C-alpha cells in the first residue's frame, strides 16, 4: 500500500475516463490528485443541446470515503432550477447521500441526466439570496433537497 | 460567531471525541461496563451482573455510526486470528471474502469503485495467519485500513439486499426501492444499522451472531440474547455483540475460552 487510497483510486478513475470516456464528457485538466476540470456537453435533444460546461472537482485526502467538492465553473454555468449562478449544485449525492461507490464519471452522468430531464431553464427561486451568503465550498451549505423531479 | 466558525468548532468537537476513543479499543473487564451504570438504574445494574456470570470482557467500538460493521469485522477477524490451530476458520473466512467480490459485481457495483476496499479487507484477512493480537488491533485503529473494511462490509450488505430483494423489500417503507434504501442507509459511511443489515451480514459472511440487548426495562433482570444465523451450518461459535440503543460493542463469552485477547 505504497500510494494513499485517494491516489490509487484517482489514478484508476483517470485511466478509465481516458480509456472509456462517457458520451459528452471530456477531461480538460487532471494533472494532480487535488483538482480536476472536466467538460460536460449538453445532450442532444435537450434544452442544453450545443452548450458546453465546465465542472471542477476538488478532492480531499479522504476521497472517496468523503465526497469531492463539485461545482460548475467558467463563464457558462447551466441555467437550471438546481444550479446556482455561482456554480453550486443542489444534488443530494454530492453531499449527505454521498457514497464511496460514486465516481467522477458517475457524478458527471448524474449531472448530465439532471440537465437532460429539465423542462424549463431557470435559476433556483432563491438564487439572489443564496449567492450573497454562500461560502466558497458548497459542502458547507446546509442543503434541503425537496424536489428531485426536475 | 459566523457559520464558518461554528463548523470549525463542530469539527473540533468531533475530532476531540475521536481522539478520546480509538476506532476499536483494547478489551476491558466487564467491571468497566458496570462502572458506567453505578449511578444508573437498578435494571441496568442487575442485567450487567447477570451478564457477567457468562461473559467476562468487552471491547468498545467508536460511536461514529459505523460501530456495528467495525465491531462485527473485528470480532470475526480476531476469532480467526486466535484460532491458529484451526486453519479451516481462516479458509472459510477467506473463501467468503473472495465470494463477496462476485456478489458485489452481481449487484452491479463497479469494480473500479469497490476494489480498493475489497483488497484491503482481503489482505487484512489473509495476513491474520501471522498477525499478533496487537497488530490486528493496530490495523483496526488505522483510519484507512479500518474504514476500508467498514466500507467493504457495507457494500457486502448492500449487495446482499439488492440481490435478495424479494425477501427484504417487504420491510422497506412504502414506495421506497431497495436501491434507494441501500444508498441512503447502507452505502454511505456513518449511517447506523438496523436488524436487516445484521441479517444480511450473517448471510454473506456465513458467520452467526448473538446480540445481547441491554435495556432499562424494569420487568426483566436478564439481558435478552437474539441469535442471527446464516443459511449454512455455522463453523464456529457465534460472535457476541452488546447492543445498547444506537450502539454496538463486542462481548467475550467465558465458554468460548478465547486466549490472547488484548
Coordinates of C-alpha atoms in Angstrom, one line a residue:
Chain A
X1 CA 0.0 0.0 0.0
X2 CA 2.6 2.5 -1.1
X3 CA 0.2 5.1 -2.5
X4 CA -2.5 6.6 -0.3
X5 CA -6.0 5.4 -1.2
X6 CA -7.2 8.6 -2.8
X7 CA -4.2 8.5 -5.2
X8 CA -4.7 4.8 -6.1
X9 CA -8.4 5.4 -6.7
X10 CA -8.0 8.6 -8.7
X11 CA -5.3 7.1 -11.0
X12 CA -7.7 4.2 -11.8
X13 CA -10.5 6.7 -12.4
X14 CA -8.4 8.8 -14.6
X15 CA -7.3 5.8 -16.6
X16 CA -10.8 4.7 -17.0
X17 CA -12.0 8.1 -18.1
X18 CA -9.3 8.3 -20.7
X19 CA -10.0 4.8 -22.0
X20 CA -13.8 4.8 -21.9
X21 CA -15.0 8.4 -21.8
X22 CA -18.7 8.6 -21.3
X23 CA -20.5 10.5 -24.2
X24 CA -20.3 14.2 -23.8
X25 CA -17.7 14.2 -21.0
X26 CA -14.0 15.0 -21.5
X27 CA -11.0 15.7 -19.3
X28 CA -9.8 19.3 -19.5
X29 CA -7.2 19.2 -16.8
X30 CA -6.3 16.4 -14.4
X31 CA -2.6 17.0 -13.7
X32 CA -2.7 16.2 -10.0
X33 CA -5.0 14.4 -7.5
X34 CA -6.3 17.7 -6.0
X35 CA -8.3 19.5 -8.7
X36 CA -9.7 18.2 -11.9
X37 CA -11.6 20.1 -14.6
X38 CA -14.0 18.2 -16.9
X39 CA -16.0 19.3 -19.8
X40 CA -19.7 18.4 -20.0
X41 CA -21.7 18.8 -23.2
X42 CA -25.4 19.3 -23.1
X43 CA -27.1 16.2 -24.5
X44 CA -28.7 16.3 -28.0
X45 CA -32.4 16.7 -27.9
X46 CA -32.4 18.5 -24.6
X47 CA -32.7 22.2 -23.6
X48 CA -28.9 22.3 -23.3
X49 CA -28.0 20.8 -26.7
X50 CA -24.9 22.5 -28.2
X51 CA -23.8 24.1 -24.9
X52 CA -20.5 23.3 -23.2
X53 CA -20.0 23.5 -19.4
X54 CA -17.0 23.1 -17.1
X55 CA -17.0 21.2 -13.9
X56 CA -14.4 21.5 -11.2
X57 CA -13.7 18.6 -8.7
X58 CA -11.7 19.2 -5.6
X59 CA -10.6 16.0 -3.8
X60 CA -9.6 15.8 -0.2
X61 CA -7.2 13.2 1.3
X62 CA -10.2 11.2 2.5
X63 CA -11.7 10.8 -1.0
X64 CA -13.5 8.5 -1.8
X65 CA -14.7 8.0 1.8
X66 CA -15.6 11.7 1.7
X67 CA -17.3 13.4 -1.2
X68 CA -15.3 15.7 -3.5
X69 CA -16.3 19.3 -3.8
X70 CA -18.1 19.7 -7.2
X71 CA -19.2 22.8 -8.9
X72 CA -19.7 24.4 -12.3
X73 CA -17.0 26.9 -13.2
X74 CA -16.2 29.2 -16.2
X75 CA -18.5 31.7 -17.9
X76 CA -21.3 29.3 -18.8
X77 CA -23.0 27.9 -15.7
X78 CA -26.1 26.0 -16.8
X79 CA -29.4 27.7 -16.1
X80 CA -31.2 25.1 -14.2
X81 CA -33.6 25.1 -11.1
X82 CA -31.0 23.2 -9.0
X83 CA -27.8 25.1 -10.1
X84 CA -27.0 28.5 -8.6
X85 CA -25.3 31.2 -10.7
X86 CA -22.1 30.8 -8.5
X87 CA -21.8 27.2 -9.8
X88 CA -23.1 25.5 -6.7
X89 CA -25.2 22.4 -7.4
X90 CA -28.1 21.2 -5.2
X91 CA -27.8 17.4 -5.7
X92 CA -28.1 15.0 -2.8
X93 CA -25.4 12.5 -3.9
X94 CA -22.8 15.3 -3.7
X95 CA -23.5 15.9 0.0
X96 CA -25.4 13.8 2.5
X97 CA -26.2 10.9 0.1
X98 CA -22.6 10.6 -1.0
X99 CA -21.3 7.0 -1.1
X100 CA -17.7 5.9 -2.0
X101 CA -19.2 3.8 -4.8
X102 CA -19.7 7.0 -6.7
X103 CA -17.0 8.0 -9.2
X104 CA -16.1 11.2 -11.1
X105 CA -17.7 9.6 -14.1
X106 CA -20.9 8.6 -12.3
X107 CA -21.2 12.1 -10.9
X108 CA -20.8 13.6 -14.4
X109 CA -23.5 11.2 -15.7
X110 CA -25.9 12.2 -12.8
X111 CA -25.4 15.8 -13.6
X112 CA -25.9 15.2 -17.3
X113 CA -29.2 13.4 -16.6
X114 CA -30.2 16.2 -14.2
X115 CA -29.8 18.6 -17.1
X116 CA -31.4 16.4 -19.6
X117 CA -34.6 16.0 -17.6
X118 CA -35.0 19.8 -17.2
X119 CA -38.2 21.2 -18.7
X120 CA -37.7 24.9 -18.1
X121 CA -34.4 26.8 -18.0
X122 CA -34.5 28.9 -14.9
X123 CA -32.4 29.7 -11.8
X124 CA -33.4 28.4 -8.4
X125 CA -36.0 30.8 -6.9
X126 CA -33.7 31.8 -4.0
X127 CA -30.6 32.3 -6.3
X128 CA -30.1 36.0 -5.4
X129 CA -30.2 35.5 -1.7
X130 CA -28.1 32.3 -1.8
X131 CA -25.2 33.6 -3.8
X132 CA -24.9 36.6 -1.4
X133 CA -24.4 34.4 1.7
X134 CA -23.0 31.1 0.3
X135 CA -19.4 30.2 1.2
X136 CA -16.9 29.1 -1.5
X137 CA -17.3 25.4 -0.7
X138 CA -20.8 24.1 -1.4
X139 CA -20.2 21.3 1.1
X140 CA -20.6 23.9 3.8
X141 CA -24.1 24.7 2.7
X142 CA -27.0 23.1 4.6
X143 CA -28.9 21.8 1.6
X144 CA -32.6 21.0 1.6
X145 CA -33.5 18.5 -1.2
X146 CA -37.2 19.0 -1.8
X147 CA -37.7 18.3 -5.4
X148 CA -36.0 15.6 -7.3
X149 CA -38.4 15.6 -10.3
X150 CA -36.6 18.3 -12.3
Chain B
X1 CA -20.0 33.5 15.7
X2 CA -20.1 33.0 11.9
X3 CA -21.3 29.8 10.3
X4 CA -17.7 29.1 9.3
X5 CA -16.6 29.3 13.0
X6 CA -19.4 27.1 14.1
X7 CA -18.5 24.5 11.6
X8 CA -14.8 24.6 12.6
X9 CA -15.8 24.3 16.2
X10 CA -18.2 21.3 15.5
X11 CA -15.4 19.6 13.6
X12 CA -13.1 20.2 16.6
X13 CA -15.6 18.7 19.0
X14 CA -15.8 15.6 16.7
X15 CA -12.1 15.3 16.4
X16 CA -11.8 15.6 20.2
X17 CA -14.4 12.8 20.6
X18 CA -12.4 10.8 18.0
X19 CA -9.2 11.2 19.9
X20 CA -10.7 10.1 23.1
X21 CA -11.9 6.8 21.6
X22 CA -9.9 4.7 19.2
X23 CA -11.9 3.2 16.3
X24 CA -11.6 -0.2 18.2
X25 CA -10.4 -0.1 21.7
X26 CA -8.4 -2.5 23.9
X27 CA -10.7 -5.1 25.6
X28 CA -11.6 -4.3 29.2
X29 CA -13.0 -6.3 32.1
X30 CA -16.8 -6.3 32.2
X31 CA -16.5 -4.4 35.5
X32 CA -15.9 -1.3 33.4
X33 CA -19.4 -1.7 32.0
X34 CA -20.8 -2.0 35.5
X35 CA -19.0 1.2 36.4
X36 CA -20.7 3.1 33.7
X37 CA -24.1 2.4 35.4
X38 CA -23.0 2.7 39.0
X39 CA -25.3 5.7 39.4
X40 CA -27.8 4.4 37.0
X41 CA -31.0 2.3 37.3
X42 CA -31.2 -1.0 39.2
X43 CA -32.5 -2.5 36.0
X44 CA -29.2 -1.9 34.2
X45 CA -27.1 -3.0 37.2
X46 CA -29.0 -6.3 37.6
X47 CA -28.7 -7.1 33.9
X48 CA -25.0 -6.4 33.8
X49 CA -24.4 -8.5 37.0
X50 CA -26.3 -11.4 35.3
X51 CA -24.4 -10.8 32.1
X52 CA -21.0 -11.1 33.9
X53 CA -21.8 -14.6 35.0
X54 CA -21.4 -15.8 31.5
X55 CA -19.3 -13.0 29.9
X56 CA -16.1 -11.5 31.3
X57 CA -14.8 -8.9 28.9
X58 CA -15.9 -6.3 26.4
X59 CA -14.4 -4.2 23.7
X60 CA -15.7 -0.8 22.6
X61 CA -16.2 0.3 19.0
X62 CA -16.2 4.0 18.3
X63 CA -19.7 5.5 18.2
X64 CA -19.4 7.1 14.8
X65 CA -22.3 5.4 13.0
X66 CA -20.0 2.5 11.8
X67 CA -19.8 0.7 15.2
X68 CA -21.8 -2.3 14.1
X69 CA -19.8 -3.0 11.0
X70 CA -16.5 -2.4 12.7
X71 CA -17.4 -4.5 15.8
X72 CA -18.6 -7.4 13.6
X73 CA -15.5 -7.3 11.4
X74 CA -13.1 -7.1 14.3
X75 CA -14.8 -9.8 16.4
X76 CA -14.7 -12.1 13.3
X77 CA -11.1 -11.4 12.3
X78 CA -10.0 -11.7 15.9
X79 CA -11.7 -15.1 16.2
X80 CA -9.9 -16.3 13.0
X81 CA -6.6 -14.9 14.2
X82 CA -6.8 -16.6 17.6
X83 CA -7.6 -20.0 16.1
X84 CA -4.3 -20.6 14.5
X85 CA -4.7 -24.3 15.3
X86 CA -7.9 -24.4 13.3
X87 CA -6.9 -23.4 9.7
X88 CA -10.5 -24.2 8.5
X89 CA -11.7 -21.0 10.1
X90 CA -9.2 -19.0 8.1
X91 CA -10.0 -20.9 4.9
X92 CA -13.8 -20.3 5.3
X93 CA -13.3 -16.6 6.0
X94 CA -11.0 -16.1 3.0
X95 CA -13.5 -18.0 0.8
X96 CA -16.4 -15.9 2.0
X97 CA -14.5 -12.8 1.3
X98 CA -13.4 -13.9 -2.2
X99 CA -17.0 -14.8 -3.0
X100 CA -18.1 -11.3 -1.9
X101 CA -16.4 -9.8 -4.9
X102 CA -18.8 -11.8 -7.2
X103 CA -21.7 -10.8 -5.1
X104 CA -20.8 -7.1 -5.5
X105 CA -20.4 -7.5 -9.2
X106 CA -23.7 -9.3 -9.4
X107 CA -25.3 -6.3 -7.6
X108 CA -23.9 -4.0 -10.3
X109 CA -21.2 -2.3 -8.3
X110 CA -18.3 -1.1 -10.4
X111 CA -15.1 -3.0 -9.7
X112 CA -13.2 0.3 -10.0
X113 CA -15.3 1.8 -7.2
X114 CA -15.0 -1.0 -4.7
X115 CA -11.8 -2.9 -5.4
X116 CA -9.6 -0.8 -3.1
X117 CA -11.9 -1.5 -0.1
X118 CA -12.1 -5.2 -1.1
X119 CA -8.4 -5.7 -1.5
X120 CA -7.6 -4.0 1.9
X121 CA -10.2 -6.2 3.6
X122 CA -9.0 -9.4 1.9
X123 CA -5.3 -8.6 2.5
X124 CA -6.0 -8.0 6.2
X125 CA -7.9 -11.3 6.4
X126 CA -5.0 -13.1 4.6
X127 CA -2.5 -11.5 7.0
X128 CA -4.3 -13.0 10.0
X129 CA -2.2 -16.1 9.9
X130 CA 0.9 -14.2 11.0
X131 CA -0.7 -11.2 12.8
X132 CA -0.2 -10.8 16.6
X133 CA -3.3 -9.6 18.5
X134 CA -1.5 -6.2 18.8
X135 CA -1.0 -6.0 15.1
X136 CA -4.7 -6.8 14.4
X137 CA -5.8 -4.1 16.8
X138 CA -3.3 -1.6 15.2
X139 CA -4.8 -2.4 11.8
X140 CA -8.3 -1.7 13.0
X141 CA -7.1 1.6 14.6
X142 CA -5.6 2.8 11.4
X143 CA -8.2 5.1 9.7
X144 CA -7.5 3.9 6.1
X145 CA -7.5 0.2 6.8
X146 CA -10.3 0.2 9.3
X147 CA -12.6 2.4 7.2
X148 CA -11.9 0.4 4.1
X149 CA -13.0 -2.7 5.9
X150 CA -16.2 -1.0 7.2
X151 CA -16.9 0.2 3.6
X152 CA -16.5 -3.3 2.2
X153 CA -18.7 -4.7 4.8
X154 CA -21.3 -2.1 4.0
X155 CA -21.1 -3.0 0.3
X156 CA -21.5 -6.7 1.1
X157 CA -24.7 -5.9 3.0
X158 CA -26.0 -3.7 0.2
X159 CA -25.1 -6.2 -2.5
X160 CA -26.9 -9.0 -0.5
X161 CA -30.0 -6.9 0.0
X162 CA -30.1 -5.9 -3.7
X163 CA -29.7 -9.5 -4.9
X164 CA -32.4 -10.8 -2.4
X165 CA -35.0 -8.1 -2.9
X166 CA -37.9 -10.5 -2.9
X167 CA -37.1 -11.4 0.7
X168 CA -36.3 -7.9 2.1
X169 CA -38.3 -5.4 0.0
X170 CA -41.4 -6.0 2.1
X171 CA -39.6 -4.5 5.1
X172 CA -39.0 -1.2 3.4
X173 CA -41.1 1.9 3.8
X174 CA -43.9 2.1 1.3
X175 CA -42.7 3.4 -2.0
X176 CA -39.0 3.1 -1.3
X177 CA -36.9 0.9 -3.6
X178 CA -34.1 -1.3 -2.3
X179 CA -31.6 0.8 -4.3
X180 CA -32.8 3.9 -2.5
X181 CA -32.8 2.3 0.9
X182 CA -29.2 1.0 0.4
X183 CA -27.8 4.2 -1.0
X184 CA -29.3 6.1 1.9
X185 CA -28.8 3.7 4.8
X186 CA -26.1 1.2 3.9
X187 CA -23.6 2.5 1.4
X188 CA -22.8 5.8 3.0
X189 CA -20.3 5.9 5.8
X190 CA -21.6 6.7 9.3
X191 CA -25.2 5.5 8.6
X192 CA -26.4 3.4 11.5
X193 CA -27.5 -0.1 11.0
X194 CA -30.7 -2.0 11.9
X195 CA -31.6 -5.6 12.0
X196 CA -31.9 -6.1 8.3
X197 CA -28.3 -5.2 7.9
X198 CA -27.3 -7.6 10.6
X199 CA -29.2 -10.4 9.0
X200 CA -27.7 -9.7 5.6
X201 CA -24.2 -9.6 7.0
X202 CA -24.5 -13.0 8.7
X203 CA -25.8 -14.5 5.4
X204 CA -22.9 -13.1 3.3
X205 CA -20.2 -14.0 5.8
X206 CA -21.7 -17.3 7.0
X207 CA -20.9 -16.2 10.5
X208 CA -23.5 -16.4 13.2
X209 CA -24.0 -13.6 15.7
X210 CA -25.7 -13.3 19.1
X211 CA -26.8 -9.8 20.1
X212 CA -27.2 -9.0 23.8
X213 CA -29.8 -6.3 24.2
X214 CA -29.1 -4.2 27.3
X215 CA -32.1 -2.0 28.0
X216 CA -33.5 -0.2 31.0
X217 CA -36.6 -2.4 31.0
X218 CA -37.5 -2.8 34.7
X219 CA -39.5 -6.0 34.2
X220 CA -36.6 -8.4 33.4
X221 CA -33.3 -8.9 35.1
X222 CA -31.7 -10.9 32.3
X223 CA -30.1 -9.5 29.2
X224 CA -32.1 -10.7 26.2
X225 CA -30.0 -12.5 23.6
X226 CA -31.1 -12.6 20.0
X227 CA -29.4 -15.1 17.6
X228 CA -28.8 -14.3 13.9
X229 CA -28.0 -17.3 11.9
X230 CA -26.5 -17.8 8.4
X231 CA -28.2 -20.2 5.9
X232 CA -25.3 -22.6 6.3
X233 CA -24.3 -24.6 9.3
X234 CA -22.1 -22.2 11.5
X235 CA -18.5 -23.3 11.5
X236 CA -17.6 -21.5 14.7
X237 CA -19.4 -20.3 17.9
X238 CA -21.4 -17.1 17.3
X239 CA -19.8 -13.7 17.6
X240 CA -21.3 -11.8 20.6
X241 CA -22.2 -8.2 20.3
X242 CA -23.5 -5.9 23.0
X243 CA -26.3 -3.6 21.9
X244 CA -27.4 -0.5 23.8
X245 CA -29.8 1.8 22.0
X246 CA -27.9 3.2 19.0
X247 CA -24.6 1.5 19.7
X248 CA -22.8 -1.9 19.3
X249 CA -19.7 -3.2 21.2
X250 CA -18.1 -6.6 21.4
X251 CA -18.6 -9.1 24.2
X252 CA -16.5 -12.0 25.2
X253 CA -18.2 -15.2 26.4
X254 CA -16.5 -17.2 29.0
X255 CA -17.4 -20.5 27.4
X256 CA -15.7 -19.5 24.2
X257 CA -12.3 -19.6 26.1
X258 CA -10.6 -17.2 23.8
X259 CA -6.9 -17.0 24.7
X260 CA -4.7 -14.0 23.8
X261 CA -7.4 -11.3 23.6
X262 CA -5.7 -7.8 24.0

